[in-house]
Amino acid sequence: MLNIQSHVSLKPYNTFRIDAHARYLVEINHADDINTLLQLTDFVGLPKLILGGGSNVLLCHDFDGLVIKMNIQGIDVIREDDDHIYLVAGAGVNWHELVQFCVQQGYAGMENLALIPGTVGAAPLQNIGAYGVELEQVFESLTAVHTQTGERRTFSHADCQFGYRESVFKRELKSHYIITSVTFQLNKRPTFHTRYGAIQETLTEMGVSEDKLSIKAISDAVIRIRRSKLPDPAQIGNAGSFFKNPEIPKTQFDTLKEQFAELPGYPIGDEAVKVPAGWLIEQAGWKGHRVGDAGVHSKQALVLVNYGNATGQELLNLARQVRDSVQEKFGIAITPEVNVV
């Protein structure tokens, strides 16, 4: 039986720790619960907000609708072949716990994605990524339920139309489906990704030589890097990286490089360059900046933080000031990867 609560504070359900309220909240523990919910006439036509770990959302207002908290658990190996292991995980499974499970079992491919906050069901929405690896590289398929008809559908890799922090679920199918499980294709023989960020340097500090490299070593290195740079949401409210790293034409990058010699960039083919948004924000003078309880983190300018009682609107106002400042200084538009509600 569904436990539907009314007038619920969402502070425990979002990592920014914003004290917004929901008209209704229901926790989903099994895919069949969604079909039961959709048959309840009291909620037909109400706005719906799907929450996993609440680590990619900024609540700027009370939500006058139904918040659906996804708690579906379970990690199961479903098949394997000579090269791959296929496993399915429930939408409510903690992402980092899934990564650690795969590392412990020797299933390769997810190790660079360690310690990303959130849940499995939310991961495909924005094609989460870190340190040179994106979810789509280990993604096989997902199952989802249509929010109006209750129809269950399997989405292939191609169906999801993955891009940089993008998928069809953030565009054409936004709010049309509730993801219930994701199937992953992991590798029996690892391909190590150590060139992005400080991974190689950290491995050296850890005393891991090339002949001792393993997926656990890479996972440990990523965890060490993230803990040194990013605030723990349990200690200070945040949603990790607030902005996407912008992709700009190579011609624009070359022009900016003449003016800002230290400007870093990562080529994307021959025509575009990805620029670290954190560097742009820091150079614009925002690192460590604070307005009341809303601030830019002192160690990583890409992260906005709630020092206590900031409202979502205060954090959004700060984000807009940061965005406008970067645009004015560099002529580069930065956009949030966090879902603003």
PDB file of C-alpha atoms in Angstrom, residues 13-294:
ATOM      1  CA  TYR A  13      15.282  14.918   0.296  1.00  0.00           C
ATOM      2  CA  ASN A  14      17.665  17.375  -1.428  1.00  0.00           C
ATOM      3  CA  THR A  15      21.411  17.756  -0.923  1.00  0.00           C
ATOM      4  CA  PHE A  16      21.246  21.563  -1.057  1.00  0.00           C
ATOM      5  CA  ARG A  17      19.172  21.208   2.155  1.00  0.00           C
ATOM      6  CA  ILE A  18      16.599  23.713   0.881  1.00  0.00           C
ATOM      7  CA  ASP A  19      13.555  23.823   3.146  1.00  0.00           C
ATOM      8  CA  ALA A  20      10.886  23.845   0.429  1.00  0.00           C
ATOM      9  CA  HIS A  21       7.634  21.955   0.925  1.00  0.00           C
ATOM     10  CA  ALA A  22       5.659  19.564  -1.245  1.00  0.00           C
ATOM     11  CA  ARG A  23       1.892  19.335  -1.388  1.00  0.00           C
ATOM     12  CA  TYR A  24       2.230  15.526  -1.520  1.00  0.00           C
ATOM     13  CA  LEU A  25       5.103  13.036  -1.351  1.00  0.00           C
ATOM     14  CA  VAL A  26       5.106   9.308  -2.062  1.00  0.00           C
ATOM     15  CA  GLU A  27       7.986   6.828  -1.867  1.00  0.00           C
ATOM     16  CA  ILE A  28       8.190   4.181  -4.599  1.00  0.00           C
ATOM     17  CA  ASN A  29       9.754   0.852  -3.587  1.00  0.00           C
ATOM     18  CA  HIS A  30       8.688  -1.283  -6.563  1.00  0.00           C
ATOM     19  CA  ALA A  31       7.921  -0.573 -10.216  1.00  0.00           C
ATOM     20  CA  ASP A  32       4.331  -1.795  -9.702  1.00  0.00           C
ATOM     21  CA  ASP A  33       3.838   1.011  -7.162  1.00  0.00           C
ATOM     22  CA  ILE A  34       3.960   3.510 -10.030  1.00  0.00           C
ATOM     23  CA  ASN A  35       1.035   1.880 -11.814  1.00  0.00           C
ATOM     24  CA  THR A  36      -0.904   1.846  -8.530  1.00  0.00           C
ATOM     25  CA  LEU A  37      -0.145   5.540  -8.092  1.00  0.00           C
ATOM     26  CA  LEU A  38      -1.221   6.464 -11.621  1.00  0.00           C
ATOM     27  CA  GLN A  39      -4.617   4.847 -11.032  1.00  0.00           C
ATOM     28  CA  LEU A  40      -5.378   7.192  -8.109  1.00  0.00           C
ATOM     29  CA  THR A  41      -7.705   9.843  -9.523  1.00  0.00           C
ATOM     30  CA  ASP A  42      -6.803  12.390  -6.811  1.00  0.00           C
ATOM     31  CA  PHE A  43      -3.389  12.893  -8.428  1.00  0.00           C
ATOM     32  CA  VAL A  44      -4.350  12.960 -12.105  1.00  0.00           C
ATOM     33  CA  GLY A  45      -3.274  16.272 -13.625  1.00  0.00           C
ATOM     34  CA  LEU A  46      -1.094  17.281 -10.681  1.00  0.00           C
ATOM     35  CA  PRO A  47       2.468  18.410 -11.462  1.00  0.00           C
ATOM     36  CA  LYS A  48       4.937  15.636 -10.616  1.00  0.00           C
ATOM     37  CA  LEU A  49       8.588  15.872  -9.548  1.00  0.00           C
ATOM     38  CA  ILE A  50      10.737  12.737  -9.586  1.00  0.00           C
ATOM     39  CA  LEU A  51      13.476  12.624  -6.940  1.00  0.00           C
ATOM     40  CA  GLY A  52      16.310  10.142  -6.587  1.00  0.00           C
ATOM     41  CA  GLY A  53      19.016  11.287  -4.200  1.00  0.00           C
ATOM     42  CA  GLY A  54      18.011  14.932  -4.641  1.00  0.00           C
ATOM     43  CA  SER A  55      21.613  15.731  -5.575  1.00  0.00           C
ATOM     44  CA  ASN A  56      20.901  17.479  -8.865  1.00  0.00           C
ATOM     45  CA  VAL A  57      18.019  19.760  -8.002  1.00  0.00           C
ATOM     46  CA  LEU A  58      17.641  23.327  -6.725  1.00  0.00           C
ATOM     47  CA  LEU A  59      14.232  23.924  -5.172  1.00  0.00           C
ATOM     48  CA  CYS A  60      13.355  27.603  -5.570  1.00  0.00           C
ATOM     49  CA  HIS A  61       9.718  27.331  -4.504  1.00  0.00           C
ATOM     50  CA  ASP A  62       7.333  25.073  -2.650  1.00  0.00           C
ATOM     51  CA  PHE A  63       6.128  22.337  -5.001  1.00  0.00           C
ATOM     52  CA  ASP A  64       2.355  22.395  -5.418  1.00  0.00           C
ATOM     53  CA  GLY A  65       2.114  18.863  -6.713  1.00  0.00           C
ATOM     54  CA  LEU A  66       3.275  15.299  -6.098  1.00  0.00           C
ATOM     55  CA  VAL A  67       6.908  14.491  -5.364  1.00  0.00           C
ATOM     56  CA  ILE A  68       7.760  10.893  -6.270  1.00  0.00           C
ATOM     57  CA  LYS A  69      10.773   9.614  -4.321  1.00  0.00           C
ATOM     58  CA  MET A  70      12.344   6.613  -6.066  1.00  0.00           C
ATOM     59  CA  ASN A  71      13.599   3.926  -3.679  1.00  0.00           C
ATOM     60  CA  ILE A  72      13.629   0.809  -5.927  1.00  0.00           C
ATOM     61  CA  GLN A  73      16.592  -1.333  -4.854  1.00  0.00           C
ATOM     62  CA  GLY A  74      18.472  -4.370  -6.161  1.00  0.00           C
ATOM     63  CA  ILE A  75      21.668  -5.151  -8.099  1.00  0.00           C
ATOM     64  CA  ASP A  76      21.616  -8.358 -10.168  1.00  0.00           C
ATOM     65  CA  VAL A  77      23.920  -9.859 -12.779  1.00  0.00           C
ATOM     66  CA  ILE A  78      21.642 -10.981 -15.605  1.00  0.00           C
ATOM     67  CA  ARG A  79      24.067 -12.417 -18.171  1.00  0.00           C
ATOM     68  CA  GLU A  80      27.647 -12.451 -19.383  1.00  0.00           C
ATOM     69  CA  ASP A  81      29.708 -13.256 -22.454  1.00  0.00           C
ATOM     70  CA  ASP A  82      33.429 -13.593 -23.159  1.00  0.00           C
ATOM     71  CA  ASP A  83      34.060  -9.865 -22.769  1.00  0.00           C
ATOM     72  CA  HIS A  84      31.231  -8.397 -20.715  1.00  0.00           C
ATOM     73  CA  ILE A  85      29.129  -8.644 -17.591  1.00  0.00           C
ATOM     74  CA  TYR A  86      25.571  -7.294 -17.751  1.00  0.00           C
ATOM     75  CA  LEU A  87      23.905  -6.193 -14.550  1.00  0.00           C
ATOM     76  CA  VAL A  88      20.663  -4.422 -13.734  1.00  0.00           C
ATOM     77  CA  ALA A  89      20.218  -1.990 -10.840  1.00  0.00           C
ATOM     78  CA  GLY A  90      17.058  -0.478  -9.380  1.00  0.00           C
ATOM     79  CA  ALA A  91      16.474   3.243  -9.839  1.00  0.00           C
ATOM     80  CA  GLY A  92      16.804   3.897  -6.100  1.00  0.00           C
ATOM     81  CA  VAL A  93      20.230   2.270  -5.720  1.00  0.00           C
ATOM     82  CA  ASN A  94      22.892   4.702  -4.503  1.00  0.00           C
ATOM     83  CA  TRP A  95      25.216   5.399  -7.427  1.00  0.00           C
ATOM     84  CA  HIS A  96      28.482   5.222  -5.481  1.00  0.00           C
ATOM     85  CA  GLU A  97      27.417   1.955  -3.845  1.00  0.00           C
ATOM     86  CA  LEU A  98      26.850   0.496  -7.320  1.00  0.00           C
ATOM     87  CA  VAL A  99      30.295   1.658  -8.451  1.00  0.00           C
ATOM     88  CA  GLN A 100      31.901   0.108  -5.373  1.00  0.00           C
ATOM     89  CA  PHE A 101      30.012  -3.142  -5.948  1.00  0.00           C
ATOM     90  CA  CYS A 102      31.373  -3.317  -9.496  1.00  0.00           C
ATOM     91  CA  VAL A 103      34.926  -2.515  -8.352  1.00  0.00           C
ATOM     92  CA  GLN A 104      34.788  -5.195  -5.659  1.00  0.00           C
ATOM     93  CA  GLN A 105      33.542  -7.765  -8.192  1.00  0.00           C
ATOM     94  CA  GLY A 106      36.183  -6.781 -10.756  1.00  0.00           C
ATOM     95  CA  TYR A 107      33.654  -5.431 -13.261  1.00  0.00           C
ATOM     96  CA  ALA A 108      35.438  -2.619 -15.117  1.00  0.00           C
ATOM     97  CA  GLY A 109      34.120   0.599 -16.605  1.00  0.00           C
ATOM     98  CA  MET A 110      32.578   2.567 -13.720  1.00  0.00           C
ATOM     99  CA  GLU A 111      35.657   3.182 -11.566  1.00  0.00           C
ATOM    100  CA  ASN A 112      36.172   6.787 -12.776  1.00  0.00           C
ATOM    101  CA  LEU A 113      32.590   7.570 -11.746  1.00  0.00           C
ATOM    102  CA  ALA A 114      33.148   6.864  -8.043  1.00  0.00           C
ATOM    103  CA  LEU A 115      31.646   9.149  -5.375  1.00  0.00           C
ATOM    104  CA  ILE A 116      29.257  10.942  -7.741  1.00  0.00           C
ATOM    105  CA  PRO A 117      26.219  11.677  -5.561  1.00  0.00           C
ATOM    106  CA  GLY A 118      22.754  10.507  -6.524  1.00  0.00           C
ATOM    107  CA  THR A 119      20.960   7.377  -7.605  1.00  0.00           C
ATOM    108  CA  VAL A 120      21.020   4.973 -10.537  1.00  0.00           C
ATOM    109  CA  GLY A 121      17.701   6.175 -11.964  1.00  0.00           C
ATOM    110  CA  ALA A 122      18.869   9.768 -12.208  1.00  0.00           C
ATOM    111  CA  ALA A 123      22.200   8.912 -13.834  1.00  0.00           C
ATOM    112  CA  PRO A 124      20.982   8.470 -17.443  1.00  0.00           C
ATOM    113  CA  LEU A 125      18.956  11.695 -17.402  1.00  0.00           C
ATOM    114  CA  GLN A 126      22.049  13.842 -17.636  1.00  0.00           C
ATOM    115  CA  ASN A 127      24.535  11.205 -18.746  1.00  0.00           C
ATOM    116  CA  ILE A 128      26.657  11.691 -15.625  1.00  0.00           C
ATOM    117  CA  GLY A 129      30.392  11.778 -16.124  1.00  0.00           C
ATOM    118  CA  ALA A 130      33.736  12.481 -14.485  1.00  0.00           C
ATOM    119  CA  TYR A 131      37.464  12.110 -15.140  1.00  0.00           C
ATOM    120  CA  GLY A 132      37.179  11.177 -18.797  1.00  0.00           C
ATOM    121  CA  VAL A 133      34.293   8.686 -18.536  1.00  0.00           C
ATOM    122  CA  GLU A 134      30.559   9.128 -19.098  1.00  0.00           C
ATOM    123  CA  LEU A 135      27.670   6.868 -18.158  1.00  0.00           C
ATOM    124  CA  GLU A 136      26.846   6.142 -21.798  1.00  0.00           C
ATOM    125  CA  GLN A 137      30.114   4.179 -22.076  1.00  0.00           C
ATOM    126  CA  VAL A 138      28.747   1.509 -19.695  1.00  0.00           C
ATOM    127  CA  PHE A 139      25.049   1.896 -20.493  1.00  0.00           C
ATOM    128  CA  GLU A 140      23.098  -0.930 -22.155  1.00  0.00           C
ATOM    129  CA  SER A 141      19.409  -0.074 -21.645  1.00  0.00           C
ATOM    130  CA  LEU A 142      16.830   1.145 -19.139  1.00  0.00           C
ATOM    131  CA  THR A 143      13.214   0.477 -18.271  1.00  0.00           C
ATOM    132  CA  ALA A 144      10.738   3.254 -17.581  1.00  0.00           C
ATOM    133  CA  VAL A 145       7.027   3.817 -16.982  1.00  0.00           C
ATOM    134  CA  HIS A 146       5.035   6.451 -18.879  1.00  0.00           C
ATOM    135  CA  THR A 147       3.639   8.985 -16.438  1.00  0.00           C
ATOM    136  CA  GLN A 148       0.236   9.169 -18.161  1.00  0.00           C
ATOM    137  CA  THR A 149      -0.468   5.718 -19.560  1.00  0.00           C
ATOM    138  CA  GLY A 150       1.508   3.513 -17.165  1.00  0.00           C
ATOM    139  CA  GLU A 151       3.034   1.724 -20.155  1.00  0.00           C
ATOM    140  CA  ARG A 152       6.422   0.128 -19.498  1.00  0.00           C
ATOM    141  CA  ARG A 153       9.100   0.668 -22.126  1.00  0.00           C
ATOM    142  CA  THR A 154      12.699  -0.382 -22.641  1.00  0.00           C
ATOM    143  CA  PHE A 155      15.026   2.319 -23.965  1.00  0.00           C
ATOM    144  CA  SER A 156      18.177   1.324 -25.853  1.00  0.00           C
ATOM    145  CA  HIS A 157      21.383   3.345 -25.930  1.00  0.00           C
ATOM    146  CA  ALA A 158      20.303   4.964 -29.200  1.00  0.00           C
ATOM    147  CA  ASP A 159      16.819   5.745 -27.819  1.00  0.00           C
ATOM    148  CA  CYS A 160      18.336   7.800 -24.993  1.00  0.00           C
ATOM    149  CA  GLN A 161      20.138  10.201 -27.376  1.00  0.00           C
ATOM    150  CA  PHE A 162      22.979  10.848 -24.927  1.00  0.00           C
ATOM    151  CA  GLY A 163      25.038  14.027 -25.135  1.00  0.00           C
ATOM    152  CA  TYR A 164      27.227  15.994 -22.762  1.00  0.00           C
ATOM    153  CA  ARG A 165      25.124  16.049 -19.569  1.00  0.00           C
ATOM    154  CA  GLU A 166      22.128  15.481 -21.818  1.00  0.00           C
ATOM    155  CA  SER A 167      19.623  12.830 -22.834  1.00  0.00           C
ATOM    156  CA  VAL A 168      16.193  12.631 -24.422  1.00  0.00           C
ATOM    157  CA  PHE A 169      14.779  12.654 -20.869  1.00  0.00           C
ATOM    158  CA  LYS A 170      15.925  16.246 -20.392  1.00  0.00           C
ATOM    159  CA  ARG A 171      14.447  17.329 -23.719  1.00  0.00           C
ATOM    160  CA  GLU A 172      11.571  15.771 -25.696  1.00  0.00           C
ATOM    161  CA  LEU A 173      10.631  13.235 -23.026  1.00  0.00           C
ATOM    162  CA  LYS A 174      11.134  15.447 -19.975  1.00  0.00           C
ATOM    163  CA  SER A 175       8.622  14.431 -17.264  1.00  0.00           C
ATOM    164  CA  HIS A 176       7.080  11.828 -19.600  1.00  0.00           C
ATOM    165  CA  TYR A 177       8.755   8.765 -18.063  1.00  0.00           C
ATOM    166  CA  ILE A 178       9.811   7.471 -14.648  1.00  0.00           C
ATOM    167  CA  ILE A 179      12.963   5.346 -14.855  1.00  0.00           C
ATOM    168  CA  THR A 180      12.660   2.167 -12.784  1.00  0.00           C
ATOM    169  CA  SER A 181      15.899   0.293 -13.572  1.00  0.00           C
ATOM    170  CA  VAL A 182      19.082   0.556 -15.626  1.00  0.00           C
ATOM    171  CA  THR A 183      21.098  -2.235 -17.257  1.00  0.00           C
ATOM    172  CA  PHE A 184      24.859  -1.790 -17.568  1.00  0.00           C
ATOM    173  CA  GLN A 185      27.500  -3.458 -19.725  1.00  0.00           C
ATOM    174  CA  LEU A 186      30.757  -3.825 -17.774  1.00  0.00           C
ATOM    175  CA  ASN A 187      34.076  -5.130 -19.028  1.00  0.00           C
ATOM    176  CA  LYS A 188      35.920  -8.253 -17.903  1.00  0.00           C
ATOM    177  CA  ARG A 189      39.192  -6.720 -19.120  1.00  0.00           C
ATOM    178  CA  PRO A 190      39.673  -3.103 -18.029  1.00  0.00           C
ATOM    179  CA  THR A 191      40.680  -0.138 -20.111  1.00  0.00           C
ATOM    180  CA  PHE A 192      42.264   2.349 -17.723  1.00  0.00           C
ATOM    181  CA  HIS A 193      41.473   6.060 -18.016  1.00  0.00           C
ATOM    182  CA  THR A 194      44.136   7.949 -16.068  1.00  0.00           C
ATOM    183  CA  ARG A 195      44.954  11.035 -18.139  1.00  0.00           C
ATOM    184  CA  TYR A 196      42.066  13.261 -17.107  1.00  0.00           C
ATOM    185  CA  GLY A 197      42.440  15.670 -14.195  1.00  0.00           C
ATOM    186  CA  ALA A 198      44.819  14.700 -11.403  1.00  0.00           C
ATOM    187  CA  ILE A 199      44.311  10.923 -11.587  1.00  0.00           C
ATOM    188  CA  GLN A 200      47.840  10.025 -12.691  1.00  0.00           C
ATOM    189  CA  GLU A 201      49.391  12.414 -10.182  1.00  0.00           C
ATOM    190  CA  THR A 202      47.236  11.009  -7.393  1.00  0.00           C
ATOM    191  CA  LEU A 203      48.075   7.422  -8.333  1.00  0.00           C
ATOM    192  CA  THR A 204      51.756   8.338  -8.079  1.00  0.00           C
ATOM    193  CA  GLU A 205      51.181   9.896  -4.645  1.00  0.00           C
ATOM    194  CA  MET A 206      49.444   6.666  -3.624  1.00  0.00           C
ATOM    195  CA  GLY A 207      52.467   4.647  -4.724  1.00  0.00           C
ATOM    196  CA  VAL A 208      50.596   2.869  -7.516  1.00  0.00           C
ATOM    197  CA  SER A 209      52.970   2.087 -10.372  1.00  0.00           C
ATOM    198  CA  GLU A 210      51.782   1.270 -13.888  1.00  0.00           C
ATOM    199  CA  ASP A 211      52.309  -2.461 -13.378  1.00  0.00           C
ATOM    200  CA  LYS A 212      50.080  -2.360 -10.263  1.00  0.00           C
ATOM    201  CA  LEU A 213      47.288  -0.336 -11.843  1.00  0.00           C
ATOM    202  CA  SER A 214      43.796  -1.678 -11.148  1.00  0.00           C
ATOM    203  CA  ILE A 215      40.214  -0.477 -11.260  1.00  0.00           C
ATOM    204  CA  LYS A 216      40.262  -0.279  -7.447  1.00  0.00           C
ATOM    205  CA  ALA A 217      43.344   1.956  -7.540  1.00  0.00           C
ATOM    206  CA  ILE A 218      41.629   4.292  -9.992  1.00  0.00           C
ATOM    207  CA  SER A 219      38.443   4.330  -7.930  1.00  0.00           C
ATOM    208  CA  ASP A 220      40.464   5.092  -4.784  1.00  0.00           C
ATOM    209  CA  ALA A 221      42.302   7.895  -6.596  1.00  0.00           C
ATOM    210  CA  VAL A 222      39.054   9.455  -7.831  1.00  0.00           C
ATOM    211  CA  ILE A 223      37.575   9.261  -4.324  1.00  0.00           C
ATOM    212  CA  ARG A 224      40.664  10.941  -2.877  1.00  0.00           C
ATOM    213  CA  ILE A 225      40.518  13.742  -5.472  1.00  0.00           C
ATOM    214  CA  ARG A 226      36.805  14.364  -5.039  1.00  0.00           C
ATOM    215  CA  ARG A 227      37.049  14.446  -1.249  1.00  0.00           C
ATOM    216  CA  SER A 228      39.920  16.929  -1.389  1.00  0.00           C
ATOM    217  CA  LYS A 229      38.092  19.315  -3.736  1.00  0.00           C
ATOM    218  CA  LEU A 230      34.368  18.897  -3.215  1.00  0.00           C
ATOM    219  CA  PRO A 231      32.298  19.531  -0.077  1.00  0.00           C
ATOM    220  CA  ASP A 232      30.443  16.622   1.507  1.00  0.00           C
ATOM    221  CA  PRO A 233      26.664  17.261   1.168  1.00  0.00           C
ATOM    222  CA  ALA A 234      26.250  15.726   4.639  1.00  0.00           C
ATOM    223  CA  GLN A 235      28.356  18.573   6.034  1.00  0.00           C
ATOM    224  CA  ILE A 236      27.403  21.507   3.809  1.00  0.00           C
ATOM    225  CA  GLY A 237      24.487  21.775   1.409  1.00  0.00           C
ATOM    226  CA  ASN A 238      25.454  21.488  -2.260  1.00  0.00           C
ATOM    227  CA  ALA A 239      24.630  19.641  -5.474  1.00  0.00           C
ATOM    228  CA  GLY A 240      28.154  19.088  -6.751  1.00  0.00           C
ATOM    229  CA  SER A 241      29.062  20.820 -10.000  1.00  0.00           C
ATOM    230  CA  PHE A 242      26.429  23.493 -10.606  1.00  0.00           C
ATOM    231  CA  PHE A 243      27.444  24.462 -14.152  1.00  0.00           C
ATOM    232  CA  LYS A 244      28.327  22.467 -17.263  1.00  0.00           C
ATOM    233  CA  ASN A 245      31.759  22.918 -18.803  1.00  0.00           C
ATOM    234  CA  PRO A 246      31.017  25.014 -21.904  1.00  0.00           C
ATOM    235  CA  GLU A 247      32.007  23.901 -25.383  1.00  0.00           C
ATOM    236  CA  ILE A 248      33.129  26.759 -27.631  1.00  0.00           C
ATOM    237  CA  PRO A 249      34.384  27.015 -31.241  1.00  0.00           C
ATOM    238  CA  LYS A 250      38.133  26.513 -31.607  1.00  0.00           C
ATOM    239  CA  THR A 251      38.429  29.911 -33.262  1.00  0.00           C
ATOM    240  CA  GLN A 252      36.929  31.574 -30.176  1.00  0.00           C
ATOM    241  CA  PHE A 253      39.212  29.550 -27.904  1.00  0.00           C
ATOM    242  CA  ASP A 254      42.303  30.589 -29.889  1.00  0.00           C
ATOM    243  CA  THR A 255      41.298  34.254 -29.670  1.00  0.00           C
ATOM    244  CA  LEU A 256      40.706  34.018 -25.908  1.00  0.00           C
ATOM    245  CA  LYS A 257      44.028  32.192 -25.478  1.00  0.00           C
ATOM    246  CA  GLU A 258      45.842  35.254 -26.813  1.00  0.00           C
ATOM    247  CA  GLN A 259      44.273  37.349 -24.061  1.00  0.00           C
ATOM    248  CA  PHE A 260      44.247  34.716 -21.289  1.00  0.00           C
ATOM    249  CA  ALA A 261      47.374  32.615 -21.776  1.00  0.00           C
ATOM    250  CA  GLU A 262      46.531  30.225 -18.907  1.00  0.00           C
ATOM    251  CA  LEU A 263      43.089  29.368 -20.283  1.00  0.00           C
ATOM    252  CA  PRO A 264      42.789  25.541 -20.230  1.00  0.00           C
ATOM    253  CA  GLY A 265      40.893  23.645 -22.906  1.00  0.00           C
ATOM    254  CA  TYR A 266      40.184  20.112 -24.067  1.00  0.00           C
ATOM    255  CA  PRO A 267      39.744  19.644 -27.851  1.00  0.00           C
ATOM    256  CA  ILE A 268      36.513  18.060 -29.075  1.00  0.00           C
ATOM    257  CA  GLY A 269      37.304  16.988 -32.586  1.00  0.00           C
ATOM    258  CA  ASP A 270      38.801  19.676 -34.816  1.00  0.00           C
ATOM    259  CA  GLU A 271      36.166  22.369 -34.445  1.00  0.00           C
ATOM    260  CA  ALA A 272      35.397  22.767 -30.718  1.00  0.00           C
ATOM    261  CA  VAL A 273      37.082  23.017 -27.323  1.00  0.00           C
ATOM    262  CA  LYS A 274      35.662  22.231 -23.872  1.00  0.00           C
ATOM    263  CA  VAL A 275      36.649  24.848 -21.271  1.00  0.00           C
ATOM    264  CA  PRO A 276      36.485  24.171 -17.500  1.00  0.00           C
ATOM    265  CA  ALA A 277      33.690  26.302 -16.074  1.00  0.00           C
ATOM    266  CA  GLY A 278      35.359  26.231 -12.645  1.00  0.00           C
ATOM    267  CA  TRP A 279      38.424  28.001 -14.069  1.00  0.00           C
ATOM    268  CA  LEU A 280      36.274  30.673 -15.712  1.00  0.00           C
ATOM    269  CA  ILE A 281      34.321  31.286 -12.495  1.00  0.00           C
ATOM    270  CA  GLU A 282      37.479  31.458 -10.404  1.00  0.00           C
ATOM    271  CA  GLN A 283      39.126  33.919 -12.806  1.00  0.00           C
ATOM    272  CA  ALA A 284      35.993  36.059 -12.655  1.00  0.00           C
ATOM    273  CA  GLY A 285      36.611  36.404  -8.919  1.00  0.00           C
ATOM    274  CA  TRP A 286      33.843  34.243  -7.479  1.00  0.00           C
ATOM    275  CA  LYS A 287      35.767  31.465  -5.721  1.00  0.00           C
ATOM    276  CA  GLY A 288      34.963  31.628  -2.001  1.00  0.00           C
ATOM    277  CA  HIS A 289      32.464  34.470  -2.514  1.00  0.00           C
ATOM    278  CA  ARG A 290      29.516  34.468  -0.133  1.00  0.00           C
ATOM    279  CA  VAL A 291      26.209  36.343   0.008  1.00  0.00           C
ATOM    280  CA  GLY A 292      24.479  35.534   3.274  1.00  0.00           C
ATOM    281  CA  ASP A 293      24.252  31.742   3.436  1.00  0.00           C
ATOM    282  CA  ALA A 294      24.610  31.300  -0.336  1.00  0.00           C
TER     283      ALA A 294
END
